[in-house]
PDB file of C-alpha atoms in Angstrom:
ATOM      1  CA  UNK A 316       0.000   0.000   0.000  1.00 81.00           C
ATOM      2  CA  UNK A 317       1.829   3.427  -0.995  1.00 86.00           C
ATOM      3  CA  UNK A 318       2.562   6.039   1.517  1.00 93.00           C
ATOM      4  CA  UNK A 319      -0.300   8.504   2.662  1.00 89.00           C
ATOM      5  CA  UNK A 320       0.083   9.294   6.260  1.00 93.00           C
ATOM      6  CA  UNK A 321       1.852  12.101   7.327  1.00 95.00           C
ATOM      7  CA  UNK A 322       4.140  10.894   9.769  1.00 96.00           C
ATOM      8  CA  UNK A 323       5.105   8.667   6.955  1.00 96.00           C
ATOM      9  CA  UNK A 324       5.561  10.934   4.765  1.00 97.00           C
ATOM     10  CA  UNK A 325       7.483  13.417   7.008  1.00 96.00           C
ATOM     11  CA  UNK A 326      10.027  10.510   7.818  1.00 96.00           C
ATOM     12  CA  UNK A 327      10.624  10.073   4.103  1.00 98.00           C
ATOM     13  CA  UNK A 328      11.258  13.903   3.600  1.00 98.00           C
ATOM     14  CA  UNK A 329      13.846  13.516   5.796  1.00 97.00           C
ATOM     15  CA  UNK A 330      15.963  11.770   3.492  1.00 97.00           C
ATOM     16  CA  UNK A 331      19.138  13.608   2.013  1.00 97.00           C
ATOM     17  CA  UNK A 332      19.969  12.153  -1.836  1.00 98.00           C
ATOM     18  CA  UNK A 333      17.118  12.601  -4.223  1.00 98.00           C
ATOM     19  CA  UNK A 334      17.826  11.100  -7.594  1.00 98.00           C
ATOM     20  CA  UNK A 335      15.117  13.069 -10.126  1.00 98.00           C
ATOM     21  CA  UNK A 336      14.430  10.941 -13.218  1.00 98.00           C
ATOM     22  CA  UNK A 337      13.269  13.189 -15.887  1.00 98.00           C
ATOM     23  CA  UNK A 338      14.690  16.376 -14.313  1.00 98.00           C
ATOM     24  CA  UNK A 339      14.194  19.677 -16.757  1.00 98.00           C
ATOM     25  CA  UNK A 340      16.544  22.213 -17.224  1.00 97.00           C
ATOM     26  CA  UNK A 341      13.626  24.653 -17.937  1.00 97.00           C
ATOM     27  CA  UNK A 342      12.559  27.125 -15.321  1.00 97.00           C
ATOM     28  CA  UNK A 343       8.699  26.926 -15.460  1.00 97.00           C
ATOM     29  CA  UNK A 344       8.735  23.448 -15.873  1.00 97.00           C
ATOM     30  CA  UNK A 345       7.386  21.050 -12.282  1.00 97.00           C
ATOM     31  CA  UNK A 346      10.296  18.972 -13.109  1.00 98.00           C
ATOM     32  CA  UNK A 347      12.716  22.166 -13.032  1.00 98.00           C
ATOM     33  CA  UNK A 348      11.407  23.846 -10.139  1.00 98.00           C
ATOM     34  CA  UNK A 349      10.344  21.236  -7.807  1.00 98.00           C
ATOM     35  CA  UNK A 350      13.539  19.960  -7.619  1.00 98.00           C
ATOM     36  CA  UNK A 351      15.420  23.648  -7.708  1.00 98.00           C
ATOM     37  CA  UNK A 352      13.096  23.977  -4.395  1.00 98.00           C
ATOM     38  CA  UNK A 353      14.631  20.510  -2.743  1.00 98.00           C
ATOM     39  CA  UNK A 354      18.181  22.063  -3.491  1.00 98.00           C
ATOM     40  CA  UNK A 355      17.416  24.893  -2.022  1.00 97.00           C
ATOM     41  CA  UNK A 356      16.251  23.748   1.069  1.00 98.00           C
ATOM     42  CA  UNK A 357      19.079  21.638   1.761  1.00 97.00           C
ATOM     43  CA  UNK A 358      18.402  18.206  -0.313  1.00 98.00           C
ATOM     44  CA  UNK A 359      21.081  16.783  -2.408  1.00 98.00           C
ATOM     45  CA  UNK A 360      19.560  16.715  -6.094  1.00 98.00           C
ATOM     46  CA  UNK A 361      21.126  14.637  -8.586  1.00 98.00           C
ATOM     47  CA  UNK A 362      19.589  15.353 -12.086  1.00 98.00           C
ATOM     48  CA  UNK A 363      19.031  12.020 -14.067  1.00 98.00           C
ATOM     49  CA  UNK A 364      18.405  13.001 -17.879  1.00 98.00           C
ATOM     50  CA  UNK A 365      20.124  11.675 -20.673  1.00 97.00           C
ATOM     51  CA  UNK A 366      19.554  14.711 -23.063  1.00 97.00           C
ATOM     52  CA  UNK A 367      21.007  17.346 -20.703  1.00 97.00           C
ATOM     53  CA  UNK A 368      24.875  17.424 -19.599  1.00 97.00           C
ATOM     54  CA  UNK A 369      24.312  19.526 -16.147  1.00 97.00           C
ATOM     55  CA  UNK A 370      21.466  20.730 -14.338  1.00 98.00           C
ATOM     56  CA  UNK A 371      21.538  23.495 -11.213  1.00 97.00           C
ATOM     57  CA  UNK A 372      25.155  23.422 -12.041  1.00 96.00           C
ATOM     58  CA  UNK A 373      25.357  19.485 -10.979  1.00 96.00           C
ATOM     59  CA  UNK A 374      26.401  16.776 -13.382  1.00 97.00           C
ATOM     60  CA  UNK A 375      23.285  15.305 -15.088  1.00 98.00           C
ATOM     61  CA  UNK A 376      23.396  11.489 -15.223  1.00 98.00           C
ATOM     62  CA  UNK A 377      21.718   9.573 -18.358  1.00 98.00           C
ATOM     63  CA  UNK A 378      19.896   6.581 -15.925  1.00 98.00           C
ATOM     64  CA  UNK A 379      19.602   5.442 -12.102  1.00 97.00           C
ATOM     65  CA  UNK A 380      22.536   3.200 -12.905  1.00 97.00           C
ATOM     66  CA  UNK A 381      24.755   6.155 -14.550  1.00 98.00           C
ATOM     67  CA  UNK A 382      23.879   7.493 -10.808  1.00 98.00           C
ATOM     68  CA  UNK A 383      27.682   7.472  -8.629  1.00 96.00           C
ATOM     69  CA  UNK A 384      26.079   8.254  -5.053  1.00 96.00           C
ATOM     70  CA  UNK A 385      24.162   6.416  -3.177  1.00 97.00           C
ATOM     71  CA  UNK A 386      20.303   7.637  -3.314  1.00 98.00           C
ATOM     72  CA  UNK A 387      17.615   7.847  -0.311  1.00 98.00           C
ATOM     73  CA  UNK A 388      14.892   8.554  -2.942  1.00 98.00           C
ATOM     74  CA  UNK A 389      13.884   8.216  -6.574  1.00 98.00           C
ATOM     75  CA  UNK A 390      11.741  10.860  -7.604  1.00 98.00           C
ATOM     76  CA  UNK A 391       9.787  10.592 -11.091  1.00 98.00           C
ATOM     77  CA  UNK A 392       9.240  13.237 -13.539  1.00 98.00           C
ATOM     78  CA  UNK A 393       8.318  10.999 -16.528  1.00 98.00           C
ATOM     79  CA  UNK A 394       4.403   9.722 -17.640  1.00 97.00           C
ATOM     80  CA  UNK A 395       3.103   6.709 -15.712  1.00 98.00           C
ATOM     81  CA  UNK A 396       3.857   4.206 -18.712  1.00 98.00           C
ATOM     82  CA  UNK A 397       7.744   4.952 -17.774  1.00 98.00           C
ATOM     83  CA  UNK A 398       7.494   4.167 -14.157  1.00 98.00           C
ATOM     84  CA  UNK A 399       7.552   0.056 -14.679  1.00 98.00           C
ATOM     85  CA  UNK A 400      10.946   0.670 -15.927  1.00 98.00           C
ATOM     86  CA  UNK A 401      11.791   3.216 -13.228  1.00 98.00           C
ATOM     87  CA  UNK A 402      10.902   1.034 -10.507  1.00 98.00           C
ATOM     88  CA  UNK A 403      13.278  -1.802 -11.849  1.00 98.00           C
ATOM     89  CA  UNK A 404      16.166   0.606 -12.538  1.00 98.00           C
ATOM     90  CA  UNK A 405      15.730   1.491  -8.741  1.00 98.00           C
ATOM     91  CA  UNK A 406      14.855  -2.153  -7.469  1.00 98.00           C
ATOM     92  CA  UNK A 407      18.678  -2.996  -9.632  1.00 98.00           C
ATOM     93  CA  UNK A 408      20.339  -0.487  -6.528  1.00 97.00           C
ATOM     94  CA  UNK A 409      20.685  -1.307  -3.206  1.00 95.00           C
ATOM     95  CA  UNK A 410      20.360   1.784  -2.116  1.00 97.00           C
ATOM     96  CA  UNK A 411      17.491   2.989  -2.770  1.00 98.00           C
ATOM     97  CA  UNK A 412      14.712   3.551  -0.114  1.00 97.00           C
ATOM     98  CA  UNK A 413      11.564   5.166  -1.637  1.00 98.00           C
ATOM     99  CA  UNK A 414      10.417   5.711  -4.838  1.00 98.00           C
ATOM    100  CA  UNK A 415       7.995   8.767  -4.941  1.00 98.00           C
ATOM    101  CA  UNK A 416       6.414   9.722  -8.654  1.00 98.00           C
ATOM    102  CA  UNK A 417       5.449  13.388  -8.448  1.00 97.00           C
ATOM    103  CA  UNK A 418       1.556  14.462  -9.244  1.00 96.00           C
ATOM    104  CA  UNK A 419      -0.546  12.710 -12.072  1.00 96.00           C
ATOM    105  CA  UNK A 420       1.867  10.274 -12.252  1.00 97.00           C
ATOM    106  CA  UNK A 421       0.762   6.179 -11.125  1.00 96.00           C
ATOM    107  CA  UNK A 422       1.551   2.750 -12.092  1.00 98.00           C
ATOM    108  CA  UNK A 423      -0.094   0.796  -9.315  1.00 97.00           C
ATOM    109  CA  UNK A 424       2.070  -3.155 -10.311  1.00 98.00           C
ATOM    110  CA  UNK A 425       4.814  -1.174 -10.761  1.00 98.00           C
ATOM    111  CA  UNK A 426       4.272   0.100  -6.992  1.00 98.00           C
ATOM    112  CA  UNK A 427       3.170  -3.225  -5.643  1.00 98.00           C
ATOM    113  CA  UNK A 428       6.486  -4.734  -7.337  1.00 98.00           C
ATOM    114  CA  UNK A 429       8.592  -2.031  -5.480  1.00 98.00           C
ATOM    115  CA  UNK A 430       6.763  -3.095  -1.926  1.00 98.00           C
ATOM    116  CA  UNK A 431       7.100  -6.468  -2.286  1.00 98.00           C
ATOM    117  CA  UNK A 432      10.776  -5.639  -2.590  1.00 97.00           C
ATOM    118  CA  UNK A 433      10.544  -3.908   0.668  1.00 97.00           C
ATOM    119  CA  UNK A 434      10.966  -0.644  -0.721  1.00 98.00           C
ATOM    120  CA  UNK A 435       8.288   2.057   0.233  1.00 98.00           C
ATOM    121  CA  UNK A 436       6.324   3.869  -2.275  1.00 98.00           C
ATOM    122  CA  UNK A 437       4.852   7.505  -2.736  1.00 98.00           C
ATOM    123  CA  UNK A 438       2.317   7.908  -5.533  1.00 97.00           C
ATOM    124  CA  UNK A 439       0.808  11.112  -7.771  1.00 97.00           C
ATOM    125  CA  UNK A 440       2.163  13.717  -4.616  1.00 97.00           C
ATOM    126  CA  UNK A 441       3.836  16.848  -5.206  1.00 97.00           C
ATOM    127  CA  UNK A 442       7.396  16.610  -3.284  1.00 97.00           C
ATOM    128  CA  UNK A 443       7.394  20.476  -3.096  1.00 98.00           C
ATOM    129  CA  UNK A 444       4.060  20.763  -1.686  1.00 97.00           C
ATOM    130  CA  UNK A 445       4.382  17.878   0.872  1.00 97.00           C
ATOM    131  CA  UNK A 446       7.569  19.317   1.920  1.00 98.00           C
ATOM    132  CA  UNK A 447       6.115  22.968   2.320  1.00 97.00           C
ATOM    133  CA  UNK A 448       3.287  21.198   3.779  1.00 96.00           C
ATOM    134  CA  UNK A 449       4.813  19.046   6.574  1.00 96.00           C
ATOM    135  CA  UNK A 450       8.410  20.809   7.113  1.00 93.00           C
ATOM    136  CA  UNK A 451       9.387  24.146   5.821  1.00 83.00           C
TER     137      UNK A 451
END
């Protein structure tokens, strides 16, 4: 069952490394400035697009496995029919905790597949607005 309470949801915000699949390097854009507001309030961003070199001045990486760090969270940027492959890009790490895909964005067996793994999931929420919500 994804993640809805807020306690839950407040313990996951506490995480440091957000990997963004399907970051944007255009201002306007949710998938620009959602995760220009988790930089600036202290996350560690790393930009995963393979059509951009850097992002926010960080190194963009082309996939989760192009990805050097270790990550707390994968957050999703990219429509629901690219989260199946997503989830198993994150489920192929070790390291990775939570995947979260931002507002509008689902794939319910993809998300059952990532709890079975023991991996906790967040589904079609804002990470700005729960932040902003239950932190800032």
């Amino acid at each position: 069952m994804p993640v809805e309470s807020a306690d839950e949801l407040e313990e996951i915000l506490a995480s440091e490394t957000i990997a963004v699949v399907g970051c944007s390097r255009t201002p306007g854009k949710a998938a620009h400035d959602v995760p220009k507001y988790l930089l600036d309030h202290g996350y560690d961003v790393i930009p995963v697009n393979p059509h951009a070199d850097e992002i926010f001045g960080r190194q963009a990486a082309d996939s989760l496995a192009a990805v050097e760090d270790e990550i707390d969270v994968v957050c999703v940027f990219r429509p629901s029919e690219e989260v199946a492959g997503i989830v198993d890009a994150a489920l192929a790490r070790d390291d990775v905790d939570v995947i979260w895909t931002q507002q509008g964005i689902r794939d319910d067996q993809a998300a059952a597949r990532a709890e079975a793994e023991g991996r906790r999931v967040v589904q079609n929420r804002c990470m700005k607005v729960q932040h902003r919500r239950l932190v800032a």
